[in-house]
């Protein structure tokens, strides 16, 4: 009997142990499940936090971009406001000038100095208008510049000249300056000084080509590789004599260019012969020849600049001149 009780006791203890183990395993599984759920929730919360941080950073960058753009726009607005105020002031000044002119009479117009006329012609935009034959040609340019000079308060003349024997004509503007006398302005496509004399061709010189000191062109055209020297014109820059002086320098450029090109051809032929074993010229002679051509080319470039930005072919011979002053 005692043996049976011992066996039952052992069995009970074993059952209790098994029950404890079972409960322990059950609790462990439950805890693991809870831990897994918490870890999953943690990862979700972490992902949401990272997204929120990214959104905040993006929003911060966007705000900075917007603020920078606003600053730039405000700067542009301030600049436009300043320009508008300046333009309004300029318009008011022009209106005052117009009132002074149009409410008065022609006696209020005055003759400019050459410096005033030159500044007016350079800043005036009539020469930038499109030339349209028989619609807006030399007459349109002349009338427009005359009107602009009127608004500026300068007296000017409408000049009509007859050219050649086919009754061809041309019109331009005239100004009687207080220091340099009569000056013709032709701005049909370019701002130029006109030179008129009965029986001579009508010619023009670009404003930047009219100068007292210029490159001397008295040497033979084929020797223009020599060092450049300068001449000083002591007469009236707006007389026909000056135009003839300019025309001779322009012709010198043409003749010297032709001579230069011929010399280059001769040099190339000599250099080719030397490279093929010819002994007509030594290496040192060819080097000196090349240096001379380099100097010549540089001098021609300087002469082009000295003659002015635009060189226009002369028109026909002037047969008659008529000037109508306002």
PDB file of N, CA and C in Angstrom, residues 208-209 211 215 224 246 250 253 257 297-311:
ATOM      1  N   UNK A 208      32.814 107.916 -85.929  1.00  0.00           N
ATOM      2  CA  UNK A 208      34.090 107.562 -85.301  1.00  0.00           C
ATOM      3  C   UNK A 208      35.258 107.606 -86.280  1.00  0.00           C
ATOM      4  N   UNK A 209      34.985 107.929 -87.555  1.00  0.00           N
ATOM      5  CA  UNK A 209      36.064 108.072 -88.518  1.00  0.00           C
ATOM      6  C   UNK A 209      36.494 109.510 -88.726  1.00  0.00           C
ATOM      7  N   UNK A 211      38.217 112.479 -87.363  1.00  0.00           N
ATOM      8  CA  UNK A 211      39.164 112.761 -86.272  1.00  0.00           C
ATOM      9  C   UNK A 211      40.297 113.646 -86.774  1.00  0.00           C
ATOM     10  N   UNK A 215      46.165 107.970 -88.875  1.00  0.00           N
ATOM     11  CA  UNK A 215      47.352 107.285 -89.394  1.00  0.00           C
ATOM     12  C   UNK A 215      47.804 107.927 -90.702  1.00  0.00           C
ATOM     13  N   UNK A 224      53.778  99.616 -96.339  1.00  0.00           N
ATOM     14  CA  UNK A 224      53.003  99.884 -95.127  1.00  0.00           C
ATOM     15  C   UNK A 224      53.334  98.917 -93.991  1.00  0.00           C
ATOM     16  N   UNK A 246      40.249 112.049 -96.371  1.00  0.00           N
ATOM     17  CA  UNK A 246      39.796 110.738 -95.893  1.00  0.00           C
ATOM     18  C   UNK A 246      39.715 109.741 -97.048  1.00  0.00           C
ATOM     19  N   UNK A 250      41.420 106.096 -97.488  1.00  0.00           N
ATOM     20  CA  UNK A 250      40.640 104.901 -97.763  1.00  0.00           C
ATOM     21  C   UNK A 250      41.161 104.187 -99.010  1.00  0.00           C
ATOM     22  N   UNK A 253      44.326 102.365 -98.217  1.00  0.00           N
ATOM     23  CA  UNK A 253      44.058 101.067 -97.578  1.00  0.00           C
ATOM     24  C   UNK A 253      43.783 100.000 -98.632  1.00  0.00           C
ATOM     25  N   UNK A 257      46.225  96.862 -99.309  1.00  0.00           N
ATOM     26  CA  UNK A 257      45.697  95.510 -99.133  1.00  0.00           C
ATOM     27  C   UNK A 257      45.988  94.648-100.362  1.00  0.00           C
ATOM     28  N   UNK A 297      50.258  93.247 -91.897  1.00  0.00           N
ATOM     29  CA  UNK A 297      48.885  92.851 -91.570  1.00  0.00           C
ATOM     30  C   UNK A 297      48.362  93.603 -90.346  1.00  0.00           C
ATOM     31  N   UNK A 298      49.220  93.740 -89.334  1.00  0.00           N
ATOM     32  CA  UNK A 298      48.821  94.466 -88.118  1.00  0.00           C
ATOM     33  C   UNK A 298      48.541  95.930 -88.431  1.00  0.00           C
ATOM     34  N   UNK A 299      49.350  96.532 -89.297  1.00  0.00           N
ATOM     35  CA  UNK A 299      49.142  97.935 -89.676  1.00  0.00           C
ATOM     36  C   UNK A 299      47.830  98.116 -90.437  1.00  0.00           C
ATOM     37  N   UNK A 300      47.507  97.175 -91.304  1.00  0.00           N
ATOM     38  CA  UNK A 300      46.240  97.251 -92.049  1.00  0.00           C
ATOM     39  C   UNK A 300      45.045  97.171 -91.090  1.00  0.00           C
ATOM     40  N   UNK A 301      45.147  96.306 -90.072  1.00  0.00           N
ATOM     41  CA  UNK A 301      44.068  96.203 -89.080  1.00  0.00           C
ATOM     42  C   UNK A 301      43.884  97.530 -88.337  1.00  0.00           C
ATOM     43  N   UNK A 302      44.985  98.157 -87.987  1.00  0.00           N
ATOM     44  CA  UNK A 302      44.912  99.442 -87.289  1.00  0.00           C
ATOM     45  C   UNK A 302      44.317 100.525 -88.188  1.00  0.00           C
ATOM     46  N   UNK A 303      44.649 100.463 -89.470  1.00  0.00           N
ATOM     47  CA  UNK A 303      44.127 101.459 -90.402  1.00  0.00           C
ATOM     48  C   UNK A 303      42.621 101.299 -90.597  1.00  0.00           C
ATOM     49  N   UNK A 304      42.151 100.058 -90.643  1.00  0.00           N
ATOM     50  CA  UNK A 304      40.709  99.816 -90.741  1.00  0.00           C
ATOM     51  C   UNK A 304      39.979 100.462 -89.571  1.00  0.00           C
ATOM     52  N   UNK A 305      40.499 100.255 -88.370  1.00  0.00           N
ATOM     53  CA  UNK A 305      39.884 100.845 -87.174  1.00  0.00           C
ATOM     54  C   UNK A 305      39.963 102.365 -87.223  1.00  0.00           C
ATOM     55  N   UNK A 306      41.073 102.884 -87.714  1.00  0.00           N
ATOM     56  CA  UNK A 306      41.273 104.329 -87.776  1.00  0.00           C
ATOM     57  C   UNK A 306      40.300 104.992 -88.752  1.00  0.00           C
ATOM     58  N   UNK A 307      39.935 104.284 -89.809  1.00  0.00           N
ATOM     59  CA  UNK A 307      39.026 104.841 -90.815  1.00  0.00           C
ATOM     60  C   UNK A 307      37.574 104.867 -90.352  1.00  0.00           C
ATOM     61  N   UNK A 308      37.258 104.151 -89.280  1.00  0.00           N
ATOM     62  CA  UNK A 308      35.897 104.189 -88.760  1.00  0.00           C
ATOM     63  C   UNK A 308      35.180 102.865 -88.915  1.00  0.00           C
ATOM     64  N   UNK A 309      34.105 102.705 -88.128  1.00  0.00           N
ATOM     65  CA  UNK A 309      33.388 101.437 -88.072  1.00  0.00           C
ATOM     66  C   UNK A 309      32.678 101.094 -89.370  1.00  0.00           C
ATOM     67  N   UNK A 310      32.296 102.111 -90.145  1.00  0.00           N
ATOM     68  CA  UNK A 310      31.564 101.878 -91.393  1.00  0.00           C
ATOM     69  C   UNK A 310      32.170 102.742 -92.491  1.00  0.00           C
ATOM     70  N   UNK A 311      32.415 102.139 -93.636  1.00  0.00           N
ATOM     71  CA  UNK A 311      32.883 102.897 -94.790  1.00  0.00           C
ATOM     72  C   UNK A 311      31.862 102.704 -95.903  1.00  0.00           C
TER      73      UNK A 311
END
